[in-house]
Each structure stands twice: as C-alpha cells, then as structure tokens.
CSV table of C-alpha atoms and ligand atoms in Angstrom, one decimal:
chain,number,residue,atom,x,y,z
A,1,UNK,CA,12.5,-13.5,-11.8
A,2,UNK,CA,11.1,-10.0,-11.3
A,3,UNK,CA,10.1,-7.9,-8.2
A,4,UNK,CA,6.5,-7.1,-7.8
A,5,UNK,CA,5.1,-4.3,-6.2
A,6,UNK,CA,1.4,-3.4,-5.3
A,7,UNK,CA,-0.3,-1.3,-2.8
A,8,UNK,CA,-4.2,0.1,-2.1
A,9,UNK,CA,-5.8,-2.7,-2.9
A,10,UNK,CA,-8.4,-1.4,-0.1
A,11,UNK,CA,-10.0,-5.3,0.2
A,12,UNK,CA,-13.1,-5.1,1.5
A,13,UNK,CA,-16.7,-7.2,1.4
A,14,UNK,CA,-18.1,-4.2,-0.6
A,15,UNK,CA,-15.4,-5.3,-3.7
A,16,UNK,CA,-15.7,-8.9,-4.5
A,17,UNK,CA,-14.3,-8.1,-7.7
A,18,UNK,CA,-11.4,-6.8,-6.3
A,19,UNK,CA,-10.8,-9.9,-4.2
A,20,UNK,CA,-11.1,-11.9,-6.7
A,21,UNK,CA,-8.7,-10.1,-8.9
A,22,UNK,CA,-6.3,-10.0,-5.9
A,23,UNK,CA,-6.4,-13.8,-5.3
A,24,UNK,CA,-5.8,-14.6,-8.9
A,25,UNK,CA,-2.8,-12.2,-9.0
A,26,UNK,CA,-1.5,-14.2,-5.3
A,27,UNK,CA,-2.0,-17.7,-7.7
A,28,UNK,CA,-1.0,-16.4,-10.7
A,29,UNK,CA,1.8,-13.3,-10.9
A,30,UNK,CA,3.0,-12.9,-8.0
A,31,UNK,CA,3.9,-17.2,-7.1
A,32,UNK,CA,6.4,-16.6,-9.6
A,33,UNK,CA,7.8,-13.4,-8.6
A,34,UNK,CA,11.1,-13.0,-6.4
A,35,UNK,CA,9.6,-11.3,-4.2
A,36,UNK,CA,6.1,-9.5,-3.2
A,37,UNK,CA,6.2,-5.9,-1.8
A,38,UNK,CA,2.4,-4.4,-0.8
A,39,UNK,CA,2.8,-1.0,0.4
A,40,UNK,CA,0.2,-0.5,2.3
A,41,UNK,CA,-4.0,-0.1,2.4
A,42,UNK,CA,-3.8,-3.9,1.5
A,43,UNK,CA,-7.0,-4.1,4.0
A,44,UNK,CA,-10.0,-1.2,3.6
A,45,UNK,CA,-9.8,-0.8,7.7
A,46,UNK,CA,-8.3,-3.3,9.9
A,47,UNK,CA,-9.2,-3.1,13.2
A,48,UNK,CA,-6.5,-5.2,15.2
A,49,UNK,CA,-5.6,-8.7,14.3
A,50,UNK,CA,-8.4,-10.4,14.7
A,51,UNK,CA,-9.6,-9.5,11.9
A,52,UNK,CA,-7.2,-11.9,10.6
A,53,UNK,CA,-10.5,-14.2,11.6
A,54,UNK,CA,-13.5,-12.3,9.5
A,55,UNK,CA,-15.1,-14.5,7.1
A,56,UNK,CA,-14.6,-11.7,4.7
A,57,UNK,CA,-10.5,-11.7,4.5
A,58,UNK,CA,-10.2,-15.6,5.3
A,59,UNK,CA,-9.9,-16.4,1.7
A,60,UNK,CA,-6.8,-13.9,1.5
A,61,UNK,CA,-5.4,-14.5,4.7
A,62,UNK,CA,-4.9,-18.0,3.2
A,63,UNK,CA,-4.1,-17.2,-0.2
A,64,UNK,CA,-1.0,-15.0,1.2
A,65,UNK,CA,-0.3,-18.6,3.3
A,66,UNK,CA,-0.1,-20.5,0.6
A,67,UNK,CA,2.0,-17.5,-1.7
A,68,UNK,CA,4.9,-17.3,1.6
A,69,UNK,CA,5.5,-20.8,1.7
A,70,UNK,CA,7.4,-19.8,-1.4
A,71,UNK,CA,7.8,-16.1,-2.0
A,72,UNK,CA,8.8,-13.4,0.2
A,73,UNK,CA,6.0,-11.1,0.9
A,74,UNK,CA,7.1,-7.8,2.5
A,75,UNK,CA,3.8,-5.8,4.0
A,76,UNK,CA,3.9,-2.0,4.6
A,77,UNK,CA,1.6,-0.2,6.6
A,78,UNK,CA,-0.9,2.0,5.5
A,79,UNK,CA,-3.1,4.8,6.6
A,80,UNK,CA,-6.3,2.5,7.0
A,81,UNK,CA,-4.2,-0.7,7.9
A,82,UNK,CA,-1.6,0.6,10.4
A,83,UNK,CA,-2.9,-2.4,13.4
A,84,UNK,CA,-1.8,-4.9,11.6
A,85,UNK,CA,0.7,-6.9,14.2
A,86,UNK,CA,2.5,-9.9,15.0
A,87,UNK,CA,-0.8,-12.2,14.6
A,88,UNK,CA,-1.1,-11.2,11.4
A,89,UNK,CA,2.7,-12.0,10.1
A,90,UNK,CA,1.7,-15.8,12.0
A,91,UNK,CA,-1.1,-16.1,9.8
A,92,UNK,CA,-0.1,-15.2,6.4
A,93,UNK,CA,3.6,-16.0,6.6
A,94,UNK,CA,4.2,-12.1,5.7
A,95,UNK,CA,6.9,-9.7,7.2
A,96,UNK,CA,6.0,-6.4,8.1
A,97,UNK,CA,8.4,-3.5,6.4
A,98,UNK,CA,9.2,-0.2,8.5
A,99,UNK,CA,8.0,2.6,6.5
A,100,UNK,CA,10.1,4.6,5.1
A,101,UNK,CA,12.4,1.0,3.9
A,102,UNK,CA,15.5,1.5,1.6
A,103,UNK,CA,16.2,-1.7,-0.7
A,104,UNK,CA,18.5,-3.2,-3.0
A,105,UNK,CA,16.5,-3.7,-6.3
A,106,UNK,CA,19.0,-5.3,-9.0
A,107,UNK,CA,21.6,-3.4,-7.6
A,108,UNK,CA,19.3,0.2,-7.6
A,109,UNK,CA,18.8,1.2,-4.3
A,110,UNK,CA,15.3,2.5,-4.0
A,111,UNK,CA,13.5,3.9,-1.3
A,112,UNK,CA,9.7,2.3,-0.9
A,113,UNK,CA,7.0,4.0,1.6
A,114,UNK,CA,3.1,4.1,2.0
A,115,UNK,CA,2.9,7.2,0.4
A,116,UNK,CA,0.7,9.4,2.7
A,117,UNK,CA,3.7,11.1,4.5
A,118,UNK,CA,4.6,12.9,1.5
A,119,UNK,CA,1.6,14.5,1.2
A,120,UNK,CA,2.8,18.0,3.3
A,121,UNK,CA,0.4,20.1,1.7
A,122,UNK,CA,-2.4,18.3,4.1
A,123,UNK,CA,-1.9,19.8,6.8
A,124,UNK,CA,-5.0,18.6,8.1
A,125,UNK,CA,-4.5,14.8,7.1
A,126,UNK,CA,-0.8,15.1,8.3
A,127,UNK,CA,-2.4,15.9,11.8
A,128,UNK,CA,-4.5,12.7,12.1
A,129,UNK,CA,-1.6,10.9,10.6
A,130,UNK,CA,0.9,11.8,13.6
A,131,UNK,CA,-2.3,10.8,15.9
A,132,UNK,CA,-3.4,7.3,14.6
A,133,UNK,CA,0.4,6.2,14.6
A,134,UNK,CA,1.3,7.5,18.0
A,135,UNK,CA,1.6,4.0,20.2
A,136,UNK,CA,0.0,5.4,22.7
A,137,UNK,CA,-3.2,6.1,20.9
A,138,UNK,CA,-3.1,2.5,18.9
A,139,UNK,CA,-2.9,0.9,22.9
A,140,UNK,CA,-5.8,3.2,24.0
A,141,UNK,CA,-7.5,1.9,20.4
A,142,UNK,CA,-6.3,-1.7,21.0
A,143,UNK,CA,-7.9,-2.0,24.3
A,144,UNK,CA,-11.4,-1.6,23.1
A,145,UNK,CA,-13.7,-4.2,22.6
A,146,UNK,CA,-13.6,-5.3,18.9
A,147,UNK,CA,-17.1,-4.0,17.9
A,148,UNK,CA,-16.0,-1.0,19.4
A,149,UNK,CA,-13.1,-0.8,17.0
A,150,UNK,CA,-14.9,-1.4,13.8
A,151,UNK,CA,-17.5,1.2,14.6
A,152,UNK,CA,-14.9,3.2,15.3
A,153,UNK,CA,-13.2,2.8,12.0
A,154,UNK,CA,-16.0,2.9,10.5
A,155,UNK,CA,-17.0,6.2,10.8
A,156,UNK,CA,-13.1,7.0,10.3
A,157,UNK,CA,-13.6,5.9,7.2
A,158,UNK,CA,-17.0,8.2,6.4
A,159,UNK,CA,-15.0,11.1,7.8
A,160,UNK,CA,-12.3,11.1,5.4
A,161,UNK,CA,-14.3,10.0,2.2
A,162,UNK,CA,-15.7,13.5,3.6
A,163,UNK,CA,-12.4,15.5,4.0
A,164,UNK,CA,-11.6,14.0,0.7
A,165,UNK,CA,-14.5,15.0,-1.5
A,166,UNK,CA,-13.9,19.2,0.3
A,167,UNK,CA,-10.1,19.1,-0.9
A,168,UNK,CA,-8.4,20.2,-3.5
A,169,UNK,CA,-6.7,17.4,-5.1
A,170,UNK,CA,-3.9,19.4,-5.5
A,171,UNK,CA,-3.2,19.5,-2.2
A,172,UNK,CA,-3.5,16.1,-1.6
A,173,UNK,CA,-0.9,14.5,-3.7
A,174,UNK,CA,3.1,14.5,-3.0
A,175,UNK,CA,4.8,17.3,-2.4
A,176,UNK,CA,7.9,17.8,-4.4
A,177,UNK,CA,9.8,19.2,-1.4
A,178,UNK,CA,9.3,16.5,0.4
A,179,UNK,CA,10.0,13.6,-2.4
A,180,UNK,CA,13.0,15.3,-2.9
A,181,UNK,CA,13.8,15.2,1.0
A,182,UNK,CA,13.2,11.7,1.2
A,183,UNK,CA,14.9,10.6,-1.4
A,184,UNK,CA,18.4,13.1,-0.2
A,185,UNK,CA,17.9,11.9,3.5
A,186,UNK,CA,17.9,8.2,2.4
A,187,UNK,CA,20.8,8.3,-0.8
A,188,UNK,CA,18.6,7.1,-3.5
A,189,UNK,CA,17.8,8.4,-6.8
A,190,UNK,CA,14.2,5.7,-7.1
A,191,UNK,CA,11.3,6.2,-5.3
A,192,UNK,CA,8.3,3.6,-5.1
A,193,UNK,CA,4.7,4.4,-3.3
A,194,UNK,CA,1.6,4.1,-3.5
A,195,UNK,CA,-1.3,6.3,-1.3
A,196,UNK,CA,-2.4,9.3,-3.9
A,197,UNK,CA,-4.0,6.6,-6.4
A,198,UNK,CA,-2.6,8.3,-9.2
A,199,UNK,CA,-0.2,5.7,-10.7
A,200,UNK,CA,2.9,7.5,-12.4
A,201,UNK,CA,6.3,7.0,-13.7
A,202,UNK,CA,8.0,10.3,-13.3
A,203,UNK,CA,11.4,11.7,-14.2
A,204,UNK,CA,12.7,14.1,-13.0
A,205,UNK,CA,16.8,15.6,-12.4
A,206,UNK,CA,17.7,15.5,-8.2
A,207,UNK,CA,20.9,17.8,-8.1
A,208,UNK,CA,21.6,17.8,-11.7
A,209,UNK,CA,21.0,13.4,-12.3
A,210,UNK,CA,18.5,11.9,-13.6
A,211,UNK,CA,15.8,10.8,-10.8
A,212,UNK,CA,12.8,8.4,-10.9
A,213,UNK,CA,9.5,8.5,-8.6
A,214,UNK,CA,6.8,5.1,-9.6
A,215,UNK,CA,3.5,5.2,-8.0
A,216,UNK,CA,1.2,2.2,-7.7
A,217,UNK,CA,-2.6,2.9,-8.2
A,218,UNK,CA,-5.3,1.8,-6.6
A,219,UNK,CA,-7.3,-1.5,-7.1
A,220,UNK,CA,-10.9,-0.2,-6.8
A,221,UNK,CA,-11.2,-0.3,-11.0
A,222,UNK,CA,-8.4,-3.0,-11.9
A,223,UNK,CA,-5.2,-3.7,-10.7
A,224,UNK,CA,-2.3,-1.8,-10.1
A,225,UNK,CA,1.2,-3.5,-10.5
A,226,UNK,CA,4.8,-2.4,-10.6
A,227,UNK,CA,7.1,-5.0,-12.6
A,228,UNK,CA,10.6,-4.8,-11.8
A,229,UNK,CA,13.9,-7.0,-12.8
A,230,UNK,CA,17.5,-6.2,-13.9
A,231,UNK,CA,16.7,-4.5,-16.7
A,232,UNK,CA,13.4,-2.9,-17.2
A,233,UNK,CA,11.0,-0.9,-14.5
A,234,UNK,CA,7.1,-1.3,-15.6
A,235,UNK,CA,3.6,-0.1,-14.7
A,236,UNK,CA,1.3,-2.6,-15.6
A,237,UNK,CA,-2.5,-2.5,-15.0
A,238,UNK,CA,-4.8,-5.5,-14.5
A,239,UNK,CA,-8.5,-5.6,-15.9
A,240,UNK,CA,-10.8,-6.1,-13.1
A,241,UNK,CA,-13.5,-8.2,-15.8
A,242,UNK,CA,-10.7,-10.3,-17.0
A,243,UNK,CA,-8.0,-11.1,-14.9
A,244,UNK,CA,-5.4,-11.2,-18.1
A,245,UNK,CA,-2.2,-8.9,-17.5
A,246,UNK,CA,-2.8,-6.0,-19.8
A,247,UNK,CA,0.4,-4.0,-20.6
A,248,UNK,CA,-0.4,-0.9,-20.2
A,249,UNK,CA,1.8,1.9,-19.4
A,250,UNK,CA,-0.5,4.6,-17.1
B,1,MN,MN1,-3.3,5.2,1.8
C-alpha cells in the first residue's frame, strides 16, 4: 500500500472545484493509502479552531473523519494554517506533525516540512514568518474575537498576494544552501515539501551521493500528489474537470 503525500490545497469557499477534487481524493486515493501526509496550507486561512465549525470546511472536516477511522492522516502546518490546534485533531481524527519531521518511508528516511522555511532568499517573508509563529503573538491573535481574526487574516492574505506579485520569483523559491542544511542537520539524502507551488523531482549529488528533493504543487488548477511505496517515488497530477488520476510526471 503506498504513502501519499499532498500539501497547498489552499481550500477555500472561492474554489468549489478544488473541494470537490479534494473530497474525491479523501474517498477515493487516499482510503486506500497507508498513510496520508498534508504538509501544510490544507486550509486558505484558518483563523483558530472554530473554524472547524464554518459551513464552508464542514464537508471536509467530515470527510477527513470518516478517512482516520482507517488511515493515518499526519497534518503539517502551513504558513496560512499555522492555528490549527487540539480541536481540530478531535474533529477530524488527524495528528498534527512538528515541522521539520524526519520519517521512515520504506526504509528511506526522508525529511518532510511546509516548505516556506527554506525560502532564505525572503528576507522579508522570513521576517513575518518568525512573527506569526512566535506563541506569544498566536495567544495575543487567539484572544481576539473570531470576526476579528478573519478580518484580520483577511487582509493578511491581500498583503501577501501583494508582496508576491512585487517579487522576484527567484527569490522566493528554496534556497539551495539551506536544502542542503536541512537535509545534513537531519541525516537524510530525501526531501519532501510543498510551499513554492512549483512541483519537482530534483536530483542532485549531497557530498558526492546521489540526493533527491520532491515538491508537491498546489491545488488551485488540479491536484498535486506524491505516490510513494517500496519501490517507486512518483508525482502525479489530478485534473481538476475530471477527477481520474492522470500520470503525469511534472
Ligand atoms: Mn505555504
């Protein structure tokens, strides 16, 4: 039975087609999988756990229910879903993964993260990154009122569709240095994120061995999907206007 691994699926009222696709993957791929990994931006914002609550993730919350009554699903932290708490795990049945996490896969050990703390060249994003996951700024966020919080996030999110579009993409995609950091500080030779939404399978040698780095792409056009087992590693893409696996390697 094979490993699955998504991430950025960014769900959201604004994409019904995205959580569609995502609740036929829940019924479909991933209830026969070993395990489920989502490494983070599962939700477009999240404001604190009662969002676990909103009309528009209730469908979700449930499908992920129904999926953990018999399949581990491991849930990572992202940069727009980082409240996501103890009420949340209750709901869905899911465990929350520290990020970086180091597993065993098939005997590999690979190292799996959000993504977003490889990207050193952002100065500026690595700035609001250290803010949003101080404790002490998610208790002064928590104690809001709940309206206050989605307005709040809300304009978060204009800000950095802002900041985005004034970058460089260069600058905002993982550094090298810092993959290759990563990968030394934690003794692995496979790397698996998400974050940049620019799904790749890249080789490359780490002190003269060969080295692997898979990133997961976004679900705002189709699907994004990491197949893994014993023997084969495998970026697969799911159409959006037909919900049919389409092997294609990106
Ligand atoms: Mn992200």
């Amino acid at each position: 039975m094979p490993t699955l691994f998504i991430s950025d699926i960014h769900l959201c009222a604004e994409r019904p087609g995205t959580t569609r696709l995502f609740l036929d993957f829940l019924r479909g791929r991933a209830a026969d999988a070993r395990a489920l990994y989502i490494l983070g931006d599962l939700f477009e914002y999240w404001i604190g756990d009662e969002a676990v609550e909103q009309d528009e993730f209730r469908a979700v919350i449930a499908a992920l229910r129904a999926l953990t009554a018999g399949v581990p699903v491991h849930v990572m932290h992202g940069n727009r879903d980082f409240l996501m708490g103890a009420r949340f795990e209750q709901a869905t049945g899911c465990r929350l993964l520290e990020d970086p996490t180091r597993i065993d896969l098939y005997g590999t050990p690979a190292l799996l993260l959000h993504g977003d703390s490889l990207c050193t060249d952002d100065t500026e994003y690595m700035a609001i990154r250290a803010m949003v996951r101080d404790p002490a700024w998610q208790q002064a966020v928590l104690a809001k009122s709940a309206r206050e919080r989605d307005a709040l996030f809300r304009r978060y999110r204009e800000l950095s569709k802002a900041a985005t579009a004034a970058k460089r993409p260069e600058i905002m995609d993982a550094n090298q240095d810092a993959i290759v950091a990563a990968m030394k500080q934690h003794g692995v030779r496979h790397l698996i994120h998400g974050h940049t939404h620019r799904p790749g399978d890249h080789h490359f040698r780490l002190d003269g061995a060969p080295a692997r780095r898979l990133v997961l792409g976004d679900w705002y056009e189709q699907g994004s999907v990491l197949y893994c087992d014993a023997s084969n590693w495998m970026l697969e893409s799911l159409s959006l206007a037909n919900p049919e696996m389409k092997r294609a390697r990106t």
